[in-house]
Amino acid sequence: MTDSALASWNDGPAKQAIIDFVAVATEPGPGFVPVVDRIATFDNDGTLWVEQPMPPQFDFVFRKWGEEIEADPSLASQQPYKAMIEKDAAFFQGVATQDPEVVATLEQGFVRSWAGTTPDEFEAQVREWCETVKQPTLDKLYVELVYRPMLELLEFLTENEFRVFVCSGGGRDFMRVFAEETWGIHKENVIGSAAGYKYSDGRLVRTHETLGGLVLGAGKPEHIFAQAGRLPAFAGGNGDVDIEMLEAAKFAMLVNHDDSEREFAYTAAAEKSLAKAKELGWTVVSMKNDWTTIF
Amino acid sequence: MTDSALASWNDGPAKQAIIDFVAVATEPGPGFVPVVDRIATFDNDGTLWVEQPMPPQFDFVFRKWGEEIEADPSLASQQPYKAMIEKDAAFFQGVATQDPEVVATLEQGFVRSWAGTTPDEFEAQVREWCETVKQPTLDKLYVELVYRPMLELLEFLTENEFRVFVCSGGGRDFMRVFAEETWGIHKENVIGSAAGYKYSDGRLVRTHETLGGLVLGAGKPEHIFAQAGRLPAFAGGNGDVDIEMLEAAKFAMLVNHDDSEREFAYTAAAEKSLAKAKELGWTVVSMKNDWTTIF
């Protein structure tokens, strides 16, 4: 068992637990996981990249909504536009707590704004955003704010014949734009909230519907099963919306944001998952103690 | 360019067209297809295995419907049960011609019969069927009626760094049961018509809904994009319900059932696709002339 891939991980209980699980999973004997069953799934926001001061996709979406309000000022008094203008943190916290009304309003908002768009048009918009827009407090492009230890973990799992999927409440097509170059993961291994598409006259166009609901909470194992055909052997997350995915996995790890110097320290919307980790013996990764470097 | 993988293909225009396309796609120059874009998609019924006298999954479904009628004889006068009992070929032909009423009735019938089932329960039923039920006229298990030249083609494409998907109007979860051992394709590379699933109390259970509609006609590129994130570079089919998938691909091949001695000879529900092949220059594979062996 080589762990040289985990070069940015301090020797400690989290790294050891990962190495031990993979060793047992890949060697014949009790706990062996057949190659076909080696599915690993990771949340994105806060697990693979920075989610403060807000999940990066909101930055992308808010720019579009800003344009829409400019074209039609009456939108400013409607949700979710109103919450954006008023920087209504309580409203957006409703995603993390899965408030049904907030989730439905945002879902409709996301889908409406790009209905009628082709995949190429959407990809061009996301690509431009990736290449030009910086995270406001760390002054770096968002795609530069992916955690290096997590990229090493994805590689370590791949080397051990795990098939790695990202499974995020964020937009499937949004993540797929940068998945290959940023994570080394093919588009088909990205699971996320998505609009429907209609194919006619030789082209795909986004509809006003979402496909199978948002990928949050119970929606994570539901979408993982739909996409991958099995539940994960290894799963990683960082918040309450990841609980069901982590419960469904043989090995679960939870990234704990406890590094106010190098990243951010917060437990908001992760309280329940931290309690679950204690209860069920999940591996909690301390960004402060377990990672030698963050980016 | 080695073509030893295509051992069951006669030297001829179809084999040559496949080899030429793959050669151009994998060598730098005009027509090169980057590795990330090397998606290949294949229909199942009539493309990878025998679909006469009816698509094999109907055999599986009809056994279940038979049990349901035994438990509730009043079902016998309702569709789709009535059509099954009366062997109403015209009704079932409505799948191939995408008659909206037939498709909706069958879709509801398929989903209703297994609502409330867990993945393990469904898999056990399909596995038992695979291992025990024979195709009536050829007296072999259905999974033994996969075309050997097509398995060689899947392998040839995989060797050339194509990622192979099966994309069928048939049931996603039905095909996933035998995908790995029969086709050498992981479950996540199987796209098909599917029920929704709800996750609660730590388990997945099938719902009464379908996810994104049936995978027929325009539903094929729609589901391929949803699953794989891009349209195919290489696609293979054998009927009118494959036209949109084949149109969306750079290279399209159509299996023509013209071998009444070794398999079956028919063009029903393939007339339009054969005309399209001529119009658009798709590669038509003659089972009689292009394949040295069928199974």
Coordinates of C-alpha atoms in Angstrom, one line a residue:
Chain A
M1 CA 0.0 0.0 0.0
T2 CA 1.7 3.2 -1.2
D3 CA 0.4 6.5 0.3
S4 CA 2.9 8.7 -1.5
A5 CA -0.1 10.1 -3.4
L6 CA -1.3 11.7 -0.1
A7 CA 1.7 14.0 0.1
S8 CA -0.3 17.0 1.5
W9 CA -1.8 15.0 4.3
N10 CA -0.2 15.0 7.8
D11 CA 0.4 11.6 9.3
G12 CA -2.6 11.2 11.7
P13 CA -5.8 9.4 12.3
A14 CA -7.7 10.7 9.2
K15 CA -4.9 9.8 6.7
Q16 CA -4.5 6.5 8.5
A17 CA -8.2 5.7 8.4
I18 CA -8.3 6.3 4.6
I19 CA -5.2 4.2 3.9
D20 CA -6.5 1.4 6.1
F21 CA -9.9 1.4 4.4
V22 CA -8.4 1.3 1.0
A23 CA -5.9 -1.4 2.0
V24 CA -8.7 -3.6 3.3
A25 CA -11.0 -2.8 0.3
T26 CA -8.4 -3.8 -2.3
E27 CA -6.9 -7.0 -0.6
P28 CA -8.8 -10.3 -0.7
G29 CA -10.3 -11.0 2.7
P30 CA -13.0 -9.6 4.9
G31 CA -13.9 -6.1 3.8
F32 CA -12.7 -6.6 0.3
V33 CA -14.6 -4.5 -2.2
P34 CA -14.9 -6.0 -5.7
V35 CA -13.6 -3.7 -8.4
V36 CA -17.0 -3.2 -9.9
D37 CA -18.3 -1.9 -6.6
R38 CA -15.5 0.6 -6.1
I39 CA -17.5 3.8 -6.5
A40 CA -16.3 6.9 -4.6
T41 CA -18.4 10.0 -4.4
F42 CA -17.5 13.5 -3.3
D43 CA -19.5 16.6 -2.6
N44 CA -18.1 19.7 -4.2
D45 CA -18.8 23.0 -2.4
G46 CA -16.8 22.9 0.9
T47 CA -15.4 19.4 0.2
L48 CA -13.4 19.9 -3.0
W49 CA -13.3 23.7 -3.1
V50 CA -14.0 26.8 -1.0
E51 CA -17.7 27.6 -0.3
Q52 CA -17.2 30.9 1.5
P53 CA -18.5 33.6 1.5
M54 CA -20.9 31.6 -0.7
P55 CA -20.9 28.6 -3.0
P56 CA -19.1 29.8 -6.2
Q57 CA -21.9 29.0 -8.5
F58 CA -24.0 31.6 -6.7
D59 CA -21.4 34.1 -7.9
F60 CA -22.0 32.9 -11.5
V61 CA -25.8 32.9 -11.1
F62 CA -26.0 36.3 -9.4
R63 CA -24.3 37.9 -12.4
K64 CA -27.0 36.5 -14.7
W65 CA -29.8 37.6 -12.4
G66 CA -28.3 41.0 -12.2
E67 CA -28.5 41.3 -16.0
E68 CA -32.1 40.0 -15.8
I69 CA -33.1 42.7 -13.3
E70 CA -31.4 45.4 -15.4
A71 CA -33.6 44.2 -18.3
D72 CA -36.8 43.9 -16.1
P73 CA -36.6 45.9 -12.9
S74 CA -39.9 44.5 -11.7
L75 CA -38.0 41.2 -10.9
A76 CA -36.2 43.0 -8.0
S77 CA -39.3 42.6 -5.8
Q78 CA -39.6 38.8 -6.5
Q79 CA -37.8 35.9 -5.0
P80 CA -35.1 34.8 -5.5
Y81 CA -33.9 38.1 -6.9
K82 CA -35.0 40.0 -3.8
A83 CA -32.9 37.8 -1.6
M84 CA -29.9 38.4 -3.8
I85 CA -30.3 42.1 -3.8
E86 CA -30.9 42.3 0.0
K87 CA -28.0 39.8 0.6
D88 CA -30.5 37.8 2.6
A89 CA -28.2 35.3 4.3
A90 CA -31.1 33.6 6.1
F91 CA -32.8 32.9 2.7
F92 CA -29.8 31.3 1.2
Q93 CA -29.1 29.3 4.3
G94 CA -32.3 27.6 3.4
V95 CA -30.4 25.6 0.8
A96 CA -28.1 24.1 3.4
T97 CA -31.1 23.3 5.7
Q98 CA -33.2 22.2 2.7
D99 CA -36.1 24.5 3.4
P100 CA -38.6 23.2 0.8
E101 CA -39.8 26.7 -0.2
V102 CA -36.3 28.2 -0.6
V103 CA -35.1 25.1 -2.5
A104 CA -38.1 25.3 -4.9
T105 CA -37.7 29.0 -5.4
L106 CA -34.0 28.8 -6.2
E107 CA -34.5 25.7 -8.3
Q108 CA -37.1 27.5 -10.5
G109 CA -34.8 30.5 -10.6
F110 CA -31.8 28.6 -11.8
V111 CA -33.7 26.7 -14.4
R112 CA -35.6 29.7 -15.7
S113 CA -32.6 31.8 -16.3
W114 CA -31.0 29.4 -18.8
A115 CA -34.0 27.8 -20.4
G116 CA -33.6 27.8 -24.1
T117 CA -29.8 27.7 -23.9
T118 CA -27.8 25.1 -25.8
P119 CA -24.9 23.2 -24.1
D120 CA -22.3 25.1 -26.1
E121 CA -23.8 28.5 -25.1
F122 CA -23.9 27.5 -21.4
E123 CA -20.4 26.1 -21.5
A124 CA -19.0 29.3 -23.0
Q125 CA -20.6 31.4 -20.2
V126 CA -19.2 29.1 -17.5
R127 CA -15.8 29.0 -19.1
E128 CA -15.6 32.8 -19.3
W129 CA -16.6 33.0 -15.6
C130 CA -14.0 30.4 -14.6
E131 CA -11.3 32.3 -16.4
T132 CA -12.1 35.8 -15.2
V133 CA -14.0 36.0 -11.9
K134 CA -12.1 35.8 -8.6
Q135 CA -13.2 34.7 -5.2
P136 CA -13.6 38.1 -3.4
T137 CA -11.6 37.5 -0.2
L138 CA -8.8 35.2 -1.4
D139 CA -8.3 37.1 -4.7
K140 CA -7.9 33.9 -6.8
L141 CA -10.0 32.3 -9.6
Y142 CA -12.4 29.9 -8.1
V143 CA -10.9 26.9 -9.9
E144 CA -7.6 27.7 -8.2
L145 CA -9.4 27.3 -4.8
V146 CA -9.6 23.5 -5.1
Y147 CA -8.1 21.7 -2.1
R148 CA -4.8 20.0 -3.0
P149 CA -5.2 17.2 -0.4
M150 CA -8.5 16.3 -1.9
L151 CA -7.1 16.1 -5.5
E152 CA -4.5 13.8 -4.1
L153 CA -7.2 11.7 -2.5
L154 CA -9.1 11.4 -5.8
E155 CA -5.9 10.3 -7.5
F156 CA -5.1 7.8 -4.7
L157 CA -8.6 6.3 -5.0
T158 CA -8.3 6.1 -8.8
E159 CA -4.9 4.4 -8.5
N160 CA -6.7 1.8 -6.4
E161 CA -9.3 1.2 -9.1
F162 CA -12.1 3.3 -7.5
R163 CA -14.2 5.2 -10.0
V164 CA -14.5 8.7 -8.7
F165 CA -17.7 10.7 -9.0
V166 CA -18.5 14.2 -7.8
C167 CA -22.0 14.5 -6.4
S168 CA -23.1 18.0 -5.6
G169 CA -26.2 20.0 -5.1
G170 CA -24.6 22.4 -7.5
G171 CA -25.3 22.4 -11.3
R172 CA -24.3 19.3 -13.1
D173 CA -23.6 21.2 -16.4
F174 CA -21.8 24.0 -14.5
M175 CA -19.3 21.5 -12.9
R176 CA -18.9 19.5 -16.1
V177 CA -17.3 22.5 -17.8
F178 CA -14.2 22.4 -15.6
A179 CA -14.4 18.8 -14.3
E180 CA -11.8 17.3 -16.7
E181 CA -9.1 19.9 -16.4
T182 CA -9.6 20.7 -12.7
W183 CA -10.4 17.3 -11.1
G184 CA -9.2 14.9 -13.9
I185 CA -12.8 13.5 -13.8
H186 CA -14.8 12.9 -17.0
K187 CA -18.0 14.7 -17.5
E188 CA -20.0 11.5 -17.1
N189 CA -18.6 11.2 -13.6
V190 CA -20.2 14.4 -12.5
I191 CA -23.6 14.2 -10.7
G192 CA -25.4 17.4 -9.9
S193 CA -28.7 19.3 -10.1
A194 CA -29.7 19.6 -13.7
A195 CA -32.3 21.0 -16.1
G196 CA -34.0 18.7 -18.6
Y197 CA -33.0 19.0 -22.3
K198 CA -35.1 18.6 -25.4
Y199 CA -33.5 17.4 -28.6
S200 CA -35.0 18.6 -31.8
D201 CA -33.7 19.8 -35.2
G202 CA -30.4 18.3 -34.4
R203 CA -29.7 20.2 -31.2
L204 CA -30.2 20.0 -27.5
V205 CA -31.9 22.9 -25.7
R206 CA -32.5 23.4 -22.0
T207 CA -36.1 23.1 -20.7
H208 CA -37.9 24.8 -17.8
E209 CA -37.8 21.6 -15.8
T210 CA -35.3 20.0 -13.5
L211 CA -34.4 16.3 -13.8
G212 CA -35.1 14.2 -10.7
G213 CA -35.0 17.1 -8.2
L214 CA -32.0 18.8 -6.5
V215 CA -29.0 16.7 -5.5
L216 CA -29.2 17.5 -1.7
G217 CA -29.9 15.2 1.2
A218 CA -31.7 12.1 0.1
G219 CA -31.4 13.4 -3.4
K220 CA -27.7 12.4 -3.3
P221 CA -28.0 8.6 -3.0
E222 CA -31.0 8.8 -5.4
H223 CA -29.0 10.5 -8.1
I224 CA -25.9 8.4 -7.4
F225 CA -27.9 5.3 -7.9
A226 CA -29.5 6.7 -11.1
Q227 CA -26.1 7.6 -12.5
A228 CA -23.7 5.0 -11.2
G229 CA -26.1 2.0 -10.6
R230 CA -24.8 1.4 -7.1
L231 CA -24.2 3.3 -3.8
P232 CA -20.7 4.5 -3.0
A233 CA -18.1 2.4 -1.2
F234 CA -16.3 5.6 -0.3
A235 CA -17.9 9.0 0.2
G236 CA -16.7 12.5 1.3
G237 CA -18.7 15.5 2.2
N238 CA -18.7 18.5 4.6
G239 CA -22.2 19.4 5.5
D240 CA -25.7 18.4 6.6
V241 CA -26.9 18.0 3.0
D242 CA -24.3 15.2 2.6
I243 CA -25.6 13.0 5.5
E244 CA -27.6 10.6 3.4
M245 CA -24.8 10.1 0.9
L246 CA -22.3 9.4 3.8
E247 CA -24.7 7.1 5.5
A248 CA -25.1 5.1 2.3
A249 CA -21.3 4.5 2.0
K250 CA -19.0 1.9 3.5
F251 CA -16.4 4.5 4.4
A252 CA -17.5 8.1 5.1
M253 CA -15.3 11.1 5.6
L254 CA -16.3 14.6 6.6
V255 CA -14.2 17.7 6.0
N256 CA -14.3 20.0 9.0
H257 CA -13.6 23.6 8.3
D258 CA -11.5 24.6 11.3
D259 CA -8.7 26.6 9.8
S260 CA -9.5 30.3 10.1
E261 CA -5.9 31.2 9.1
R262 CA -5.5 29.3 5.9
E263 CA -9.2 29.0 4.8
F264 CA -12.3 29.5 7.0
A265 CA -13.5 28.2 10.3
Y266 CA -17.3 27.4 10.5
T267 CA -19.7 24.7 11.4
A268 CA -22.9 26.4 10.2
A269 CA -25.0 23.8 8.3
A270 CA -22.6 21.1 9.3
E271 CA -23.7 20.6 12.9
K272 CA -25.8 17.6 12.3
S273 CA -23.2 15.9 10.1
L274 CA -20.6 16.4 12.7
A275 CA -22.9 14.8 15.3
K276 CA -23.6 12.0 12.9
A277 CA -19.8 11.5 12.4
K278 CA -19.4 11.0 16.1
E279 CA -22.3 8.7 16.3
L280 CA -21.4 6.5 13.4
G281 CA -17.6 6.7 13.5
W282 CA -17.1 8.6 10.3
T283 CA -13.6 9.9 9.7
V284 CA -13.5 13.7 10.4
V285 CA -10.8 15.5 8.5
S286 CA -9.4 18.6 10.3
M287 CA -8.3 21.0 7.6
K288 CA -6.1 22.6 10.2
N289 CA -4.4 19.5 11.5
D290 CA -4.7 16.9 8.7
W291 CA -3.6 19.0 5.8
T292 CA -0.1 20.3 5.3
T293 CA -1.3 22.7 2.6
I294 CA -4.8 23.7 1.5
F295 CA -4.4 24.8 -2.1
Chain B
M1 CA -4.1 0.3 -36.5
T2 CA -4.8 -3.2 -35.5
D3 CA -8.1 -4.7 -36.4
S4 CA -7.5 -8.2 -34.9
A5 CA -10.2 -7.4 -32.4
L6 CA -12.8 -7.6 -35.2
A7 CA -12.1 -11.3 -35.9
S8 CA -15.8 -12.1 -36.6
W9 CA -16.1 -9.4 -39.2
N10 CA -15.6 -10.2 -42.9
D11 CA -13.3 -7.9 -44.8
G12 CA -15.7 -5.5 -46.5
P13 CA -17.0 -2.0 -46.6
A14 CA -18.6 -2.0 -43.1
K15 CA -15.5 -3.2 -41.3
Q16 CA -13.3 -0.9 -43.4
A17 CA -15.5 2.1 -42.6
I18 CA -15.2 1.4 -38.9
I19 CA -11.5 0.9 -39.0
D20 CA -11.0 4.0 -41.1
F21 CA -13.1 6.1 -38.7
V22 CA -11.2 4.9 -35.7
A23 CA -7.9 5.5 -37.4
V24 CA -8.7 9.1 -38.3
A25 CA -10.3 9.7 -34.8
T26 CA -7.2 8.6 -32.9
E27 CA -4.5 10.1 -35.0
P28 CA -3.6 13.8 -34.9
G29 CA -4.9 15.6 -37.9
P30 CA -8.3 16.5 -39.5
G31 CA -11.0 14.3 -37.9
F32 CA -9.1 13.7 -34.7
V33 CA -11.4 13.2 -31.7
P34 CA -9.8 14.2 -28.4
V35 CA -9.9 11.4 -25.9
V36 CA -12.4 13.2 -23.7
D37 CA -14.9 13.3 -26.6
R38 CA -14.5 9.6 -27.4
I39 CA -18.0 8.5 -26.4
A40 CA -19.5 5.5 -28.2
T41 CA -23.2 4.6 -27.7
F42 CA -25.1 1.5 -28.8
D43 CA -28.7 0.5 -28.8
N44 CA -29.3 -2.9 -27.2
D45 CA -32.4 -4.7 -28.7
G46 CA -31.5 -5.8 -32.2
T47 CA -28.1 -4.1 -32.1
L48 CA -26.4 -6.0 -29.3
W49 CA -28.7 -9.0 -29.0
V50 CA -31.7 -10.7 -30.6
E51 CA -35.0 -8.8 -30.5
Q52 CA -37.2 -11.5 -32.2
P53 CA -39.9 -12.6 -31.6
M54 CA -40.0 -9.7 -29.2
P55 CA -37.5 -7.6 -27.2
P56 CA -36.3 -9.9 -24.4
Q57 CA -37.4 -7.6 -21.6
F58 CA -41.0 -8.1 -22.7
D59 CA -40.5 -11.8 -21.8
F60 CA -39.4 -10.8 -18.3
V61 CA -42.2 -8.2 -18.0
F62 CA -45.0 -10.5 -19.3
R63 CA -44.2 -13.1 -16.6
K64 CA -44.7 -10.5 -14.0
W65 CA -47.9 -9.2 -15.6
G66 CA -49.2 -12.8 -15.8
E67 CA -48.8 -13.1 -12.0
E68 CA -50.6 -9.8 -11.5
I69 CA -53.5 -11.0 -13.7
E70 CA -53.7 -14.2 -11.7
A71 CA -53.9 -12.2 -8.5
D72 CA -56.4 -9.7 -10.0
P73 CA -58.3 -11.1 -13.1
S74 CA -60.0 -7.7 -13.7
L75 CA -56.6 -6.5 -15.1
A76 CA -57.1 -8.7 -18.2
S77 CA -59.5 -6.3 -19.7
Q78 CA -57.1 -3.3 -19.3
Q79 CA -54.1 -2.2 -21.3
P80 CA -51.3 -3.1 -21.5
Y81 CA -52.4 -6.5 -20.0
K82 CA -55.1 -7.0 -22.7
A83 CA -52.6 -6.5 -25.5
M84 CA -50.3 -9.1 -23.9
I85 CA -53.0 -11.7 -23.6
E86 CA -54.3 -11.1 -27.1
K87 CA -50.7 -11.1 -28.5
D88 CA -51.7 -7.8 -30.1
A89 CA -48.6 -7.3 -32.3
A90 CA -50.0 -4.0 -33.6
F91 CA -50.1 -2.6 -30.1
F92 CA -46.5 -3.5 -29.3
Q93 CA -45.4 -2.2 -32.7
G94 CA -46.4 1.1 -31.2
V95 CA -43.2 1.2 -29.3
A96 CA -41.1 1.0 -32.4
T97 CA -43.2 3.7 -34.1
Q98 CA -43.3 5.7 -30.9
D99 CA -47.1 5.9 -30.8
P100 CA -47.6 8.3 -27.8
E101 CA -50.6 6.4 -26.3
V102 CA -48.9 3.0 -26.5
V103 CA -45.6 4.4 -25.1
A104 CA -47.4 6.0 -22.2
T105 CA -49.5 2.9 -21.4
L106 CA -46.5 0.6 -21.5
E107 CA -44.4 3.1 -19.5
Q108 CA -47.0 3.3 -16.8
G109 CA -47.4 -0.5 -16.8
F110 CA -43.6 -1.1 -16.5
V111 CA -43.2 1.3 -13.6
R112 CA -46.3 0.3 -11.7
S113 CA -45.4 -3.4 -11.6
W114 CA -42.1 -2.8 -9.7
A115 CA -43.0 0.3 -7.7
G116 CA -41.9 -0.3 -4.1
T117 CA -39.1 -2.7 -5.1
T118 CA -35.6 -2.2 -3.8
P119 CA -32.6 -2.5 -6.2
D120 CA -31.6 -5.8 -4.7
E121 CA -35.0 -7.3 -5.0
F122 CA -35.3 -6.2 -8.7
E123 CA -31.8 -7.5 -9.4
A124 CA -32.6 -10.9 -8.0
Q125 CA -35.6 -11.2 -10.2
V126 CA -33.7 -10.2 -13.4
R127 CA -30.8 -12.5 -12.5
E128 CA -33.1 -15.5 -12.1
W129 CA -34.8 -14.7 -15.4
C130 CA -31.3 -14.4 -17.1
E131 CA -30.2 -17.7 -15.7
T132 CA -33.4 -19.7 -16.5
V133 CA -35.5 -18.4 -19.3
K134 CA -34.7 -19.2 -22.9
Q135 CA -35.5 -17.4 -26.1
P136 CA -38.3 -19.6 -27.6
T137 CA -37.2 -20.2 -31.2
L138 CA -33.4 -20.4 -30.7
D139 CA -33.6 -22.4 -27.5
K140 CA -30.8 -20.4 -25.7
L141 CA -30.7 -18.1 -22.7
Y142 CA -31.1 -14.5 -23.9
V143 CA -27.7 -13.5 -22.6
E144 CA -26.2 -16.1 -24.9
L145 CA -27.8 -14.3 -27.9
V146 CA -25.5 -11.3 -27.8
Y147 CA -23.8 -10.8 -31.2
R148 CA -20.2 -11.7 -31.0
P149 CA -19.1 -9.2 -33.7
M150 CA -20.6 -6.4 -31.6
L151 CA -18.8 -7.5 -28.5
E152 CA -15.6 -7.4 -30.6
L153 CA -16.5 -3.9 -31.7
L154 CA -17.1 -2.7 -28.2
E155 CA -13.7 -4.1 -27.3
F156 CA -12.0 -2.5 -30.3
L157 CA -13.4 0.9 -29.4
T158 CA -12.4 0.5 -25.8
E159 CA -8.9 -0.3 -26.9
N160 CA -8.9 2.9 -28.8
E161 CA -9.9 4.9 -25.7
F162 CA -13.5 5.2 -26.5
R163 CA -15.8 5.0 -23.5
V164 CA -18.7 2.7 -24.5
F165 CA -22.2 3.2 -23.3
V166 CA -25.3 1.2 -24.1
C167 CA -28.3 3.4 -24.7
S168 CA -31.6 1.6 -25.0
G169 CA -35.3 2.1 -24.7
G170 CA -35.2 -0.9 -22.5
G171 CA -34.9 -0.7 -18.7
R172 CA -31.8 0.8 -17.3
D173 CA -31.9 -1.3 -14.2
F174 CA -32.8 -4.4 -16.2
M175 CA -29.7 -4.1 -18.4
R176 CA -27.4 -3.1 -15.6
V177 CA -27.9 -6.5 -14.0
F178 CA -26.0 -8.3 -16.8
A179 CA -24.0 -5.4 -18.3
E180 CA -20.7 -6.1 -16.5
E181 CA -20.5 -9.8 -17.2
T182 CA -22.2 -9.8 -20.6
W183 CA -20.8 -6.6 -22.3
G184 CA -17.9 -5.8 -20.0
I185 CA -19.5 -2.4 -19.4
H186 CA -19.9 -0.9 -16.0
K187 CA -23.4 -0.2 -14.7
E188 CA -22.8 3.5 -14.9
N189 CA -22.3 3.2 -18.7
V190 CA -25.8 1.8 -19.2
I191 CA -28.4 4.4 -20.2
G192 CA -32.0 3.3 -20.4
S193 CA -35.6 4.0 -19.4
A194 CA -35.8 4.1 -15.7
A195 CA -38.1 4.6 -12.7
G196 CA -37.4 7.2 -10.1
Y197 CA -36.1 6.1 -6.7
K198 CA -36.7 7.5 -3.3
Y199 CA -34.1 7.1 -0.5
S200 CA -35.4 6.9 3.0
D201 CA -34.6 4.9 6.1
G202 CA -31.3 3.9 4.6
R203 CA -32.7 2.3 1.5
L204 CA -33.7 3.1 -2.1
V205 CA -37.2 2.2 -3.3
R206 CA -38.7 2.5 -6.7
T207 CA -41.4 5.1 -7.2
H208 CA -44.3 5.3 -9.6
E209 CA -42.6 7.8 -11.8
T210 CA -40.2 7.5 -14.8
L211 CA -37.0 9.7 -14.9
G212 CA -36.9 11.9 -17.9
G213 CA -39.1 9.9 -20.2
L214 CA -38.4 6.8 -22.3
V215 CA -35.1 6.5 -24.1
L216 CA -36.5 6.3 -27.6
G217 CA -36.1 8.7 -30.6
A218 CA -35.1 12.1 -29.3
G219 CA -35.0 10.6 -25.8
K220 CA -31.7 8.9 -26.8
P221 CA -29.6 12.1 -27.3
E222 CA -31.4 13.7 -24.4
H223 CA -30.5 10.8 -22.0
I224 CA -27.0 10.4 -23.5
F225 CA -26.3 14.1 -22.8
A226 CA -27.7 13.9 -19.3
Q227 CA -25.6 10.8 -18.4
A228 CA -22.4 11.4 -20.4
G229 CA -22.3 15.1 -20.8
R230 CA -21.7 15.0 -24.5
L231 CA -23.1 13.5 -27.6
P232 CA -21.5 10.4 -29.1
A233 CA -18.6 10.3 -31.5
F234 CA -19.6 6.8 -32.5
A235 CA -23.1 5.4 -32.4
G236 CA -24.7 2.1 -33.5
G237 CA -28.4 1.2 -33.8
N238 CA -30.7 -0.9 -35.8
G239 CA -34.1 0.8 -35.9
D240 CA -36.2 3.9 -36.4
V241 CA -36.0 4.7 -32.7
D242 CA -32.2 5.1 -33.1
I243 CA -32.4 7.8 -35.8
E244 CA -31.8 10.8 -33.5
M245 CA -28.9 9.1 -31.7
L246 CA -27.3 8.2 -35.0
E247 CA -27.8 11.7 -36.4
A248 CA -26.1 13.2 -33.3
A249 CA -22.9 11.1 -33.8
K250 CA -19.9 11.7 -36.0
F251 CA -19.9 8.1 -37.1
A252 CA -23.2 6.1 -37.4
M253 CA -23.7 2.5 -38.1
L254 CA -26.9 0.6 -38.6
V255 CA -27.2 -3.2 -38.1
N256 CA -29.4 -4.6 -40.9
H257 CA -31.2 -7.8 -40.0
D258 CA -30.9 -9.6 -43.4
D259 CA -29.9 -13.1 -42.3
S260 CA -32.9 -15.4 -42.2
E261 CA -30.7 -18.5 -41.8
R262 CA -28.5 -17.6 -38.9
E263 CA -30.8 -15.0 -37.2
F264 CA -33.8 -13.2 -38.6
A265 CA -34.6 -11.1 -41.7
Y266 CA -36.8 -8.1 -41.2
T267 CA -36.9 -4.4 -41.8
A268 CA -40.1 -3.6 -39.9
A269 CA -39.6 -0.5 -37.7
A270 CA -36.2 0.1 -39.5
E271 CA -37.5 1.4 -42.8
K272 CA -36.9 5.1 -41.9
S273 CA -33.5 4.4 -40.5
L274 CA -32.4 2.5 -43.6
A275 CA -33.5 5.4 -45.7
K276 CA -31.7 7.8 -43.5
A277 CA -28.6 5.7 -43.7
K278 CA -28.6 6.0 -47.5
E279 CA -29.4 9.7 -47.3
L280 CA -26.7 10.5 -44.8
G281 CA -24.0 8.0 -45.7
W282 CA -24.2 5.9 -42.5
T283 CA -22.5 2.6 -42.5
V284 CA -25.0 -0.3 -42.9
V285 CA -23.9 -3.6 -41.4
S286 CA -25.3 -6.6 -43.2
M287 CA -25.5 -9.4 -40.7
K288 CA -25.4 -11.9 -43.6
N289 CA -22.4 -10.5 -45.4
D290 CA -20.4 -8.6 -42.8
W291 CA -20.4 -11.1 -39.9
T292 CA -18.6 -14.5 -40.1
T293 CA -20.5 -15.6 -37.0
I294 CA -23.5 -14.2 -35.2
F295 CA -23.1 -15.5 -31.7

